Amino acid sequence: MIETHVDLQPLNTLAIAARAEFFARVENLEQLREALQFARNRKLPILPLGGGSNIVLTGHYPGLVIHQDMRGLELERLGGATQLTAAAGENWHRLVMHTVERDLGGLENLALIPGRIGAAPIQNIGAYGVELRDTFHDLQAVHIPTGELREFSADDCRFGYRDSVFKGAARDQYIITRVRLRLPDDWRARVDYPALKQYLDEHHEGAGGLTPAEIARAVIAVRNSKLPDPQQIPNAGSFFKNPLVDAETYRRLKGEHPELVAFAVGDNWKLAAGWLIDRAGWRGRRCDGVGVHDRQALVLVNPGRGTGAQVTGLARQIADDIRTRFGVELEPEPRYYP
Ligand code: FAD
Ligand code: NAP
C-alpha cells in the first residue's frame, strides 16, 4: 500500500511540481496505523494531506505523505440540533451543500472552501464572519507517535483566528480521522459582511427570510466573482493572514492612509492584508510564471506552474515590501513543506 516517488503536482492546488519519497492513501483506521508504523520503523517525517489547498511544497517531500481518504457522513437528530459526524476524507464543500439542501443552517457562509473535513479544524476555517468553531462539537484523531486514538473537545482544540492547537502545542502530533459538528435548530442568518450583504441587497432585496441554501448560493456567487478557481488558475487561497496590530499602530497607519481597511478586534485592529498588498502596487503583477491575482491581491497564483521556490520568493518580496512601506509583518497562511 506504500508507493514511492509519487507525483504531488495534481494533489496541491498551487500545482507545484514535487514528489513524495513515500506515499500512502488511507481509507480506514487500520491502514492509517499501518502507514504510521511504516514511518516509525524508518524514522520518516509525516505530511498528512487532504485536498492540498493550504500547503506550499518548497521541494520534494523526504518522508511519508499520508493522503486522508476516509469516507462517511452521518446525520443524527438530537434535542434542538442536528449532529453531523464526518470522516476526515470527506469534501468540505460537499458537506456544506448536503446540509443546506436539507434546510439545515450554520455552514452556508463556509460554502466553496476547498479541501477536506480533516483539515478544517487545523486553521479553524472561516469566511464571511463564520468560523468552523461556531458549529464544532468534537473530533477524533490518531496520535502519530503512539497510534492511539484521542478525542478533542472544542476547548481542547483552542480555536483562534485561523488557528488551533494543531498549529501550536499539538503541531505534527495528530492525524484527524473524524469531525463532529452540531447545527442548532434556532439558526439565524449571518449576512452582515459587506460583500455578501451587497450581493443580497442587489439580488434578493436584502437578507430577510432567506434559506441557508439561498445564502450558500450567494456566497458561491460572490466568491466566484473574485477568487480564482484552482482548477483553472492554481492558487492556495489567501496567501497571508490578516495581521493584527495594536491601537497605536492602527492610528499611525490610518493617519498616513485614511482609506486603510481595518476592523476592531477587542483592543487591537485586524488589517485587510489584501488592501496593503494592493496599495503597494502588487495586484495583477506576474514574475516567472507566479503572480498576484488581479481581482484579489491577497491570493498568489501559479498559472505558469512555477516552483515552490518561485512562489515563496514572491511571497517574501511582498512581505519585505509591506514591512518597508507600512511597518507591518505579513505571515503566510499556508504551511510550507518540507
Ligand atoms: P491541506 O492543504 O491538505 O492541509 C492543510 C494543513 O492541514 C497541512 O498542514 C496538513 O498537514 C494538515 N492536515 C490536512 N488534513 C489533516 C488531517 N486529517 N489531520 C491532521 N492534519 C491534517 N480557508 C479558509 O479558512 N477560508 C476560506 O474562505 C478559504 N478559501 C480558500 C479559497 C481557495 C481558492 C483556496 C485554494 C483555499 C482557501 N482556503 C480557505 C484555504 C484551505 O481551503 C483551507 O485551509 C482548507 O481547510 C484546507 O483543506 P485541505 O484538505 O486542502 O488541507
Ligand atoms: P473581503 O470580503 O474582500 O474582505 C476583505 C477582508 O476584510 C477580509 O479578509 C475580511 O477578514 C475583512 N472583513 C470584511 N468585512 C469585515 C467585517 N464586517 N468584520 C471583520 N472583518 C471584515 O474578503 P475576500 O477576500 O473576498 O474573502 C471573503 C471571505 O472569505 C473572508 O472572510 C475571507 O477570510 C474568506 N477567504 C479566505 C481564504 C483563505 O484562504 N483563508 C480565501 C478566500 C476567502 P476575514 O478574512 O477575517 O474574514
GROMACS .gro file of C-alpha atoms and ligand atoms in nm:
model
  439
    1MET     CA    1   0.000   0.000   0.000
    2ILE     CA    2   0.303   0.230   0.027
    3GLU     CA    3   0.406   0.387  -0.302
    4THR     CA    4   0.735   0.557  -0.375
    5HIS     CA    5   0.830   0.875  -0.566
    6VAL     CA    6   0.470   0.984  -0.611
    7ASP     CA    7   0.393   1.298  -0.811
    8LEU     CA    8   0.225   1.555  -0.584
    9GLN     CA    9   0.152   1.814  -0.855
   10PRO     CA   10  -0.212   1.701  -0.901
   11LEU     CA   11  -0.254   1.687  -0.522
   12ASN     CA   12  -0.174   2.051  -0.434
   13THR     CA   13  -0.390   2.338  -0.560
   14LEU     CA   14  -0.086   2.558  -0.633
   15ALA     CA   15   0.011   2.282  -0.884
   16ILE     CA   16   0.373   2.288  -0.770
   17ALA     CA   17   0.576   2.001  -0.914
   18ALA     CA   18   0.716   1.789  -0.630
   19ARG     CA   19   0.738   1.422  -0.537
   20ALA     CA   20   0.677   1.233  -0.215
   21GLU     CA   21   0.951   0.985  -0.130
   22PHE     CA   22   0.679   0.762   0.022
   23PHE     CA   23   0.302   0.792  -0.017
   24ALA     CA   24   0.002   0.613   0.135
   25ARG     CA   25  -0.367   0.671   0.065
   26VAL     CA   26  -0.559   0.563   0.374
   27GLU     CA   27  -0.928   0.474   0.380
   28ASN     CA   28  -0.965   0.344   0.737
   29LEU     CA   29  -0.802   0.342   1.080
   30GLU     CA   30  -0.619   0.016   1.023
   31GLN     CA   31  -0.448   0.146   0.708
   32LEU     CA   32  -0.362   0.468   0.886
   33ARG     CA   33  -0.198   0.280   1.174
   34GLU     CA   34  -0.002   0.061   0.930
   35ALA     CA   35   0.123   0.370   0.748
   36LEU     CA   36   0.227   0.530   1.079
   37GLN     CA   37   0.412   0.212   1.176
   38PHE     CA   38   0.595   0.217   0.841
   39ALA     CA   39   0.707   0.575   0.906
   40ARG     CA   40   0.811   0.496   1.265
   41ASN     CA   41   1.021   0.199   1.154
   42ARG     CA   42   1.211   0.419   0.911
   43LYS     CA   43   1.205   0.737   1.125
   44LEU     CA   44   1.034   0.927   0.843
   45PRO     CA   45   0.869   1.267   0.880
   46ILE     CA   46   0.494   1.264   0.801
   47LEU     CA   47   0.281   1.501   0.599
   48PRO     CA   48  -0.094   1.447   0.650
   49LEU     CA   49  -0.252   1.556   0.321
   50GLY     CA   50  -0.612   1.646   0.249
   51GLY     CA   51  -0.703   1.849  -0.059
   52GLY     CA   52  -0.363   2.021  -0.070
   53SER     CA   53  -0.527   2.367  -0.077
   54ASN     CA   54  -0.335   2.518   0.214
   55ILE     CA   55   0.021   2.396   0.162
   56VAL     CA   56   0.325   2.514  -0.033
   57LEU     CA   57   0.565   2.243  -0.146
   58THR     CA   58   0.909   2.402  -0.143
   59GLY     CA   59   1.078   2.083  -0.271
   60HIS     CA   60   1.040   1.705  -0.282
   61TYR     CA   61   0.897   1.565   0.042
   62PRO     CA   62   1.160   1.338   0.203
   63GLY     CA   63   0.917   1.134   0.412
   64LEU     CA   64   0.572   0.975   0.408
   65VAL     CA   65   0.273   1.166   0.272
   66ILE     CA   66  -0.047   1.022   0.421
   67HIS     CA   67  -0.339   1.113   0.199
   68GLN     CA   68  -0.651   1.111   0.418
   69ASP     CA   69  -0.925   0.938   0.219
   70MET     CA   70  -1.154   0.807   0.495
   71ARG     CA   71  -1.520   0.844   0.393
   72GLY     CA   72  -1.853   0.851   0.571
   73LEU     CA   73  -2.114   1.101   0.683
   74GLU     CA   74  -2.393   1.059   0.939
   75LEU     CA   75  -2.672   1.297   1.033
   76GLU     CA   76  -2.848   1.250   1.365
   77ARG     CA   77  -3.129   1.443   1.531
   78LEU     CA   78  -3.058   1.549   1.889
   79GLY     CA   79  -3.284   1.764   2.105
   80GLY     CA   80  -3.261   2.112   1.947
   81ALA     CA   81  -2.985   2.037   1.697
   82THR     CA   82  -2.868   1.816   1.411
   83GLN     CA   83  -2.539   1.641   1.466
   84LEU     CA   84  -2.309   1.571   1.169
   85THR     CA   85  -2.033   1.316   1.201
   86ALA     CA   86  -1.799   1.321   0.904
   87ALA     CA   87  -1.488   1.120   0.822
   88ALA     CA   88  -1.176   1.327   0.759
   89GLY     CA   89  -1.154   1.248   0.388
   90GLU     CA   90  -1.497   1.390   0.300
   91ASN     CA   91  -1.501   1.705   0.088
   92TRP     CA   92  -1.584   2.018   0.289
   93HIS     CA   93  -1.797   2.197   0.027
   94ARG     CA   94  -1.999   1.881  -0.040
   95LEU     CA   95  -2.078   1.861   0.332
   96VAL     CA   96  -2.195   2.223   0.330
   97MET     CA   97  -2.422   2.159   0.031
   98HIS     CA   98  -2.552   1.838   0.189
   99THR     CA   99  -2.669   2.041   0.490
  100VAL     CA  100  -2.821   2.340   0.311
  101GLU     CA  101  -3.011   2.111   0.072
  102ARG     CA  102  -3.181   1.970   0.385
  103ASP     CA  103  -3.255   2.324   0.503
  104LEU     CA  104  -3.004   2.295   0.786
  105GLY     CA  105  -2.838   2.629   0.866
  106GLY     CA  106  -2.496   2.708   1.011
  107LEU     CA  107  -2.244   2.620   0.740
  108GLU     CA  108  -2.378   2.825   0.446
  109ASN     CA  109  -2.122   3.108   0.481
  110LEU     CA  110  -1.844   2.848   0.451
  111ALA     CA  111  -1.957   2.723   0.109
  112LEU     CA  112  -1.694   2.666  -0.162
  113ILE     CA  113  -1.395   2.650   0.073
  114PRO     CA  114  -1.176   2.385  -0.090
  115GLY     CA  115  -1.031   2.089   0.095
  116ARG     CA  116  -1.140   1.810   0.323
  117ILE     CA  117  -1.310   1.794   0.658
  118GLY     CA  118  -1.000   1.666   0.838
  119ALA     CA  119  -0.813   1.987   0.761
  120ALA     CA  120  -1.095   2.224   0.859
  121PRO     CA  121  -1.008   2.232   1.232
  122ILE     CA  122  -0.635   2.286   1.165
  123GLN     CA  123  -0.684   2.654   1.091
  124ASN     CA  124  -1.045   2.682   1.213
  125ILE     CA  125  -1.159   2.767   0.859
  126GLY     CA  126  -1.359   3.085   0.830
  127ALA     CA  127  -1.531   3.311   0.580
  128TYR     CA  128  -1.788   3.592   0.581
  129GLY     CA  129  -1.794   3.622   0.959
  130VAL     CA  130  -1.844   3.250   1.037
  131GLU     CA  131  -1.582   3.003   1.157
  132LEU     CA  132  -1.575   2.626   1.197
  133ARG     CA  133  -1.572   2.668   1.577
  134ASP     CA  134  -1.923   2.819   1.569
  135THR     CA  135  -2.069   2.472   1.500
  136PHE     CA  136  -1.781   2.244   1.601
  137HIS     CA  137  -1.851   1.984   1.871
  138ASP     CA  138  -1.556   1.744   1.886
  139LEU     CA  139  -1.307   1.547   1.678
  140GLN     CA  140  -1.119   1.222   1.685
  141ALA     CA  141  -0.751   1.198   1.595
  142VAL     CA  142  -0.472   0.943   1.597
  143HIS     CA  143  -0.162   1.033   1.797
  144ILE     CA  144   0.125   0.997   1.547
  145PRO     CA  145   0.398   0.876   1.787
  146THR     CA  146   0.182   0.603   1.951
  147GLY     CA  147  -0.106   0.531   1.710
  148GLU     CA  148  -0.356   0.584   1.994
  149LEU     CA  149  -0.696   0.742   1.936
  150ARG     CA  150  -0.785   1.063   2.117
  151GLU     CA  151  -1.095   1.283   2.132
  152PHE     CA  152  -1.066   1.663   2.129
  153SER     CA  153  -1.350   1.884   2.254
  154ALA     CA  154  -1.389   2.239   2.125
  155ASP     CA  155  -1.195   2.365   2.428
  156ASP     CA  156  -0.914   2.114   2.366
  157CYS     CA  157  -0.879   2.247   2.010
  158ARG     CA  158  -0.806   2.604   2.137
  159PHE     CA  159  -0.951   2.761   1.824
  160GLY     CA  160  -0.846   3.113   1.736
  161TYR     CA  161  -0.849   3.332   1.427
  162ARG     CA  162  -0.726   3.087   1.155
  163ASP     CA  163  -0.560   2.898   1.439
  164SER     CA  164  -0.590   2.591   1.664
  165VAL     CA  165  -0.385   2.372   1.896
  166PHE     CA  166  -0.285   2.172   1.585
  167LYS     CA  167  -0.076   2.469   1.470
  168GLY     CA  168   0.070   2.516   1.818
  169ALA     CA  169   0.132   2.271   2.104
  170ALA     CA  170  -0.006   1.971   1.908
  171ARG     CA  171   0.160   2.056   1.575
  172ASP     CA  172   0.266   1.742   1.383
  173GLN     CA  173   0.134   1.521   1.665
  174TYR     CA  174  -0.207   1.409   1.533
  175ILE     CA  175  -0.391   1.295   1.223
  176ILE     CA  176  -0.757   1.388   1.241
  177THR     CA  177  -0.986   1.099   1.149
  178ARG     CA  178  -1.336   1.241   1.202
  179VAL     CA  179  -1.505   1.568   1.292
  180ARG     CA  180  -1.842   1.622   1.461
  181LEU     CA  181  -2.049   1.937   1.417
  182ARG     CA  182  -2.379   2.045   1.574
  183LEU     CA  183  -2.617   2.269   1.384
  184PRO     CA  184  -2.870   2.418   1.626
  185ASP     CA  185  -3.234   2.442   1.515
  186ASP     CA  186  -3.251   2.810   1.618
  187TRP     CA  187  -3.035   2.912   1.320
  188ARG     CA  188  -3.002   3.279   1.230
  189ALA     CA  189  -2.857   3.405   0.904
  190ARG     CA  190  -2.528   3.596   0.933
  191VAL     CA  191  -2.511   3.821   0.634
  192ASP     CA  192  -2.351   4.144   0.753
  193TYR     CA  193  -2.018   4.106   0.570
  194PRO     CA  194  -2.017   4.392   0.319
  195ALA     CA  195  -1.960   4.188   0.000
  196LEU     CA  196  -2.230   3.934   0.093
  197LYS     CA  197  -2.475   4.200   0.209
  198GLN     CA  198  -2.428   4.398  -0.111
  199TYR     CA  199  -2.494   4.089  -0.323
  200LEU     CA  200  -2.810   4.005  -0.126
  201ASP     CA  201  -2.933   4.366  -0.148
  202GLU     CA  202  -2.888   4.357  -0.524
  203HIS     CA  203  -3.033   4.010  -0.588
  204HIS     CA  204  -3.284   3.946  -0.306
  205GLU     CA  205  -3.387   4.290  -0.179
  206GLY     CA  206  -3.196   4.221   0.143
  207ALA     CA  207  -3.143   3.913   0.358
  208GLY     CA  208  -3.488   3.884   0.521
  209GLY     CA  209  -3.640   3.535   0.507
  210LEU     CA  210  -3.358   3.372   0.313
  211THR     CA  211  -3.293   3.000   0.345
  212PRO     CA  212  -2.949   2.852   0.416
  213ALA     CA  213  -2.939   2.728   0.054
  214GLU     CA  214  -3.007   3.077  -0.083
  215ILE     CA  215  -2.730   3.222   0.133
  216ALA     CA  216  -2.490   2.945   0.024
  217ARG     CA  217  -2.570   3.027  -0.340
  218ALA     CA  218  -2.498   3.396  -0.273
  219VAL     CA  219  -2.166   3.310  -0.105
  220ILE     CA  220  -2.074   3.093  -0.405
  221ALA     CA  221  -2.159   3.374  -0.648
  222VAL     CA  222  -1.957   3.634  -0.452
  223ARG     CA  223  -1.660   3.400  -0.421
  224ASN     CA  224  -1.668   3.309  -0.790
  225SER     CA  225  -1.667   3.678  -0.882
  226LYS     CA  226  -1.328   3.744  -0.725
  227LEU     CA  227  -1.147   3.425  -0.623
  228PRO     CA  228  -0.967   3.213  -0.885
  229ASP     CA  229  -1.079   2.852  -0.929
  230PRO     CA  230  -0.769   2.642  -0.854
  231GLN     CA  231  -0.863   2.404  -1.139
  232GLN     CA  232  -0.811   2.690  -1.381
  233ILE     CA  233  -0.558   2.916  -1.207
  234PRO     CA  234  -0.355   2.729  -0.945
  235ASN     CA  235  -0.358   2.904  -0.604
  236ALA     CA  236  -0.381   2.839  -0.230
  237GLY     CA  237  -0.644   3.099  -0.140
  238SER     CA  238  -0.536   3.387   0.083
  239PHE     CA  239  -0.160   3.365   0.097
  240PHE     CA  240  -0.118   3.584   0.406
  241LYS     CA  241  -0.313   3.610   0.728
  242ASN     CA  242  -0.472   3.944   0.803
  243PRO     CA  243  -0.228   4.099   1.055
  244LEU     CA  244  -0.346   4.205   1.400
  245VAL     CA  245  -0.189   4.532   1.517
  246ASP     CA  246  -0.220   4.740   1.835
  247ALA     CA  247  -0.424   5.060   1.853
  248GLU     CA  248  -0.118   5.285   1.826
  249THR     CA  249   0.000   5.118   1.503
  250TYR     CA  250  -0.355   5.137   1.367
  251ARG     CA  251  -0.379   5.514   1.446
  252ARG     CA  252  -0.043   5.580   1.279
  253LEU     CA  253  -0.140   5.388   0.964
  254LYS     CA  254  -0.490   5.540   0.950
  255GLY     CA  255  -0.333   5.887   0.977
  256GLU     CA  256  -0.099   5.810   0.688
  257HIS     CA  257  -0.361   5.623   0.480
  258PRO     CA  258  -0.716   5.736   0.561
  259GLU     CA  259  -0.861   5.469   0.325
  260LEU     CA  260  -0.693   5.186   0.521
  261VAL     CA  261  -0.930   4.887   0.558
  262ALA     CA  262  -0.924   4.763   0.918
  263PHE     CA  263  -1.162   4.607   1.173
  264ALA     CA  264  -1.159   4.637   1.552
  265VAL     CA  265  -1.087   4.310   1.736
  266GLY     CA  266  -1.104   4.381   2.110
  267ASP     CA  267  -0.834   4.642   2.179
  268ASN     CA  268  -0.647   4.552   1.858
  269TRP     CA  269  -0.714   4.601   1.488
  270LYS     CA  270  -0.722   4.347   1.207
  271LEU     CA  271  -0.581   4.497   0.888
  272ALA     CA  272  -0.701   4.371   0.549
  273ALA     CA  273  -0.371   4.231   0.416
  274GLY     CA  274  -0.518   4.237   0.064
  275TRP     CA  275  -0.562   4.614   0.090
  276LEU     CA  276  -0.197   4.664   0.197
  277ILE     CA  277  -0.070   4.447  -0.092
  278ASP     CA  278  -0.298   4.619  -0.342
  279ARG     CA  279  -0.195   4.963  -0.215
  280ALA     CA  280   0.171   4.867  -0.256
  281GLY     CA  281   0.101   4.805  -0.627
  282TRP     CA  282   0.130   4.424  -0.637
  283ARG     CA  283  -0.219   4.337  -0.764
  284GLY     CA  284  -0.202   4.170  -1.108
  285ARG     CA  285   0.181   4.158  -1.117
  286ARG     CA  286   0.348   3.849  -1.270
  287CYS     CA  287   0.700   3.724  -1.212
  288ASP     CA  288   0.844   3.393  -1.352
  289GLY     CA  289   0.503   3.230  -1.401
  290VAL     CA  290   0.383   3.316  -1.049
  291GLY     CA  291   0.193   3.627  -0.958
  292VAL     CA  292  -0.069   3.818  -0.764
  293HIS     CA  293  -0.433   3.765  -0.861
  294ASP     CA  294  -0.580   4.067  -1.040
  295ARG     CA  295  -0.915   4.061  -0.856
  296GLN     CA  296  -0.788   3.989  -0.502
  297ALA     CA  297  -0.432   4.088  -0.410
  298LEU     CA  298  -0.425   3.851  -0.112
  299VAL     CA  299  -0.420   3.550  -0.346
  300LEU     CA  300  -0.092   3.441  -0.507
  301VAL     CA  301  -0.141   3.246  -0.830
  302ASN     CA  302   0.076   2.999  -1.016
  303PRO     CA  303  -0.052   2.993  -1.377
  304GLY     CA  304   0.293   2.907  -1.517
  305ARG     CA  305   0.333   2.608  -1.280
  306GLY     CA  306   0.629   2.780  -1.111
  307THR     CA  307   0.836   2.605  -0.846
  308GLY     CA  308   0.784   2.626  -0.471
  309ALA     CA  309   1.094   2.846  -0.452
  310GLN     CA  310   0.938   3.088  -0.703
  311VAL     CA  311   0.614   3.105  -0.504
  312THR     CA  312   0.788   3.156  -0.170
  313GLY     CA  313   1.031   3.403  -0.332
  314LEU     CA  314   0.741   3.620  -0.449
  315ALA     CA  315   0.576   3.592  -0.106
  316ARG     CA  316   0.900   3.707   0.059
  317GLN     CA  317   0.934   4.006  -0.177
  318ILE     CA  318   0.577   4.112  -0.098
  319ALA     CA  319   0.623   4.070   0.280
  320ASP     CA  320   0.951   4.271   0.268
  321ASP     CA  321   0.782   4.547   0.073
  322ILE     CA  322   0.486   4.565   0.314
  323ARG     CA  323   0.726   4.581   0.611
  324THR     CA  324   0.921   4.868   0.448
  325ARG     CA  325   0.614   5.065   0.342
  326PHE     CA  326   0.380   5.011   0.638
  327GLY     CA  327   0.594   4.864   0.920
  328VAL     CA  328   0.359   4.561   0.931
  329GLU     CA  329   0.463   4.193   0.930
  330LEU     CA  330   0.277   3.958   0.696
  331GLU     CA  331   0.272   3.591   0.790
  332PRO     CA  332   0.194   3.323   0.528
  333GLU     CA  333  -0.127   3.129   0.594
  334PRO     CA  334  -0.047   2.805   0.404
  335ARG     CA  335   0.213   2.581   0.559
  336TYR     CA  336   0.544   2.528   0.379
  337TYR     CA  337   0.674   2.168   0.332
  338PRO     CA  338   0.932   2.026   0.375
  339FAD     P1  339  -0.432   2.052   0.308
  339FAD     O1  340  -0.385   2.166   0.226
  339FAD     O2  341  -0.418   1.916   0.252
  339FAD     O3  342  -0.359   2.058   0.450
  339FAD     C1  343  -0.351   2.179   0.521
  339FAD     C2  344  -0.281   2.153   0.654
  339FAD     O4  345  -0.360   2.067   0.735
  339FAD     C3  346  -0.146   2.081   0.637
  339FAD     O5  347  -0.059   2.124   0.738
  339FAD     C4  348  -0.182   1.935   0.656
  339FAD     O6  349  -0.074   1.855   0.702
  339FAD     C5  350  -0.291   1.945   0.763
  339FAD     N1  351  -0.389   1.836   0.754
  339FAD     C6  352  -0.469   1.807   0.648
  339FAD     N2  353  -0.551   1.704   0.679
  339FAD     C7  354  -0.520   1.666   0.805
  339FAD     C8  355  -0.569   1.566   0.895
  339FAD     N3  356  -0.667   1.482   0.860
  339FAD     N4  357  -0.512   1.556   1.018
  339FAD     C9  358  -0.413   1.639   1.056
  339FAD     N5  359  -0.363   1.736   0.976
  339FAD    C10  360  -0.417   1.750   0.853
  339FAD     N6  361  -0.952   2.879   0.412
  339FAD    C11  362  -1.037   2.941   0.496
  339FAD     O7  363  -1.024   2.931   0.619
  339FAD     N7  364  -1.139   3.019   0.449
  339FAD    C12  365  -1.161   3.035   0.318
  339FAD     O8  366  -1.254   3.104   0.279
  339FAD    C13  367  -1.072   2.972   0.227
  339FAD     N8  368  -1.086   2.989   0.093
  339FAD    C14  369  -0.998   2.930   0.007
  339FAD    C15  370  -1.016   2.950  -0.131
  339FAD    C16  371  -0.929   2.891  -0.220
  339FAD    C17  372  -0.949   2.915  -0.368
  339FAD    C18  373  -0.824   2.809  -0.174
  339FAD    C19  374  -0.732   2.741  -0.271
  339FAD    C20  375  -0.804   2.789  -0.037
  339FAD    C21  376  -0.892   2.850   0.055
  339FAD     N9  377  -0.878   2.832   0.193
  339FAD    C22  378  -0.966   2.893   0.279
  339FAD    C23  379  -0.768   2.751   0.248
  339FAD    C24  380  -0.800   2.600   0.253
  339FAD     O9  381  -0.900   2.566   0.162
  339FAD    C25  382  -0.844   2.554   0.392
  339FAD    O10  383  -0.743   2.580   0.486
  339FAD    C26  384  -0.877   2.403   0.395
  339FAD    O11  385  -0.927   2.367   0.521
  339FAD    C27  386  -0.755   2.315   0.362
  339FAD    O12  387  -0.802   2.183   0.344
  339FAD     P2  388  -0.716   2.075   0.267
  339FAD    O13  389  -0.784   1.944   0.285
  339FAD    O14  390  -0.688   2.118   0.130
  339FAD    O15  391  -0.581   2.078   0.354
  340NAP     P1  392  -1.344   4.071   0.151
  340NAP     O1  393  -1.489   4.045   0.165
  340NAP     O2  394  -1.295   4.150   0.033
  340NAP     O3  395  -1.291   4.138   0.284
  340NAP     C1  396  -1.154   4.178   0.292
  340NAP     C2  397  -1.106   4.149   0.432
  340NAP     O4  398  -1.175   4.232   0.522
  340NAP     C3  399  -1.129   4.006   0.468
  340NAP     O5  400  -1.004   3.947   0.483
  340NAP     C4  401  -1.211   4.010   0.595
  340NAP     O6  402  -1.146   3.946   0.705
  340NAP     C5  403  -1.219   4.157   0.632
  340NAP     N1  404  -1.358   4.196   0.662
  340NAP     C6  405  -1.453   4.233   0.571
  340NAP     N2  406  -1.566   4.269   0.634
  340NAP     C7  407  -1.545   4.252   0.767
  340NAP     C8  408  -1.626   4.270   0.882
  340NAP     N3  409  -1.752   4.318   0.874
  340NAP     N4  410  -1.572   4.240   1.003
  340NAP     C9  411  -1.447   4.195   1.012
  340NAP     N5  412  -1.366   4.175   0.905
  340NAP    C10  413  -1.413   4.203   0.784
  340NAP     O7  414  -1.263   3.931   0.153
  340NAP     P2  415  -1.245   3.820   0.040
  340NAP     O8  416  -1.101   3.806   0.010
  340NAP     O9  417  -1.342   3.839  -0.071
  340NAP    O10  418  -1.286   3.688   0.121
  340NAP    C11  419  -1.417   3.671   0.165
  340NAP    C12  420  -1.419   3.581   0.287
  340NAP    O11  421  -1.367   3.453   0.252
  340NAP    C13  422  -1.330   3.633   0.401
  340NAP    O12  423  -1.391   3.603   0.523
  340NAP    C14  424  -1.201   3.555   0.383
  340NAP    O13  425  -1.134   3.533   0.506
  340NAP    C15  426  -1.251   3.424   0.325
  340NAP     N6  427  -1.147   3.368   0.235
  340NAP    C16  428  -1.042   3.306   0.294
  340NAP    C17  429  -0.943   3.250   0.216
  340NAP    C18  430  -0.828   3.174   0.277
  340NAP    O14  431  -0.754   3.109   0.206
  340NAP     N7  432  -0.811   3.180   0.406
  340NAP    C19  433  -0.951   3.259   0.077
  340NAP    C20  434  -1.058   3.325   0.023
  340NAP    C21  435  -1.158   3.380   0.103
  340NAP     P3  436  -1.153   3.788   0.732
  340NAP    O15  437  -1.058   3.727   0.632
  340NAP    O16  438  -1.104   3.779   0.872
  340NAP    O17  439  -1.293   3.740   0.716
   0.00000   0.00000   0.00000
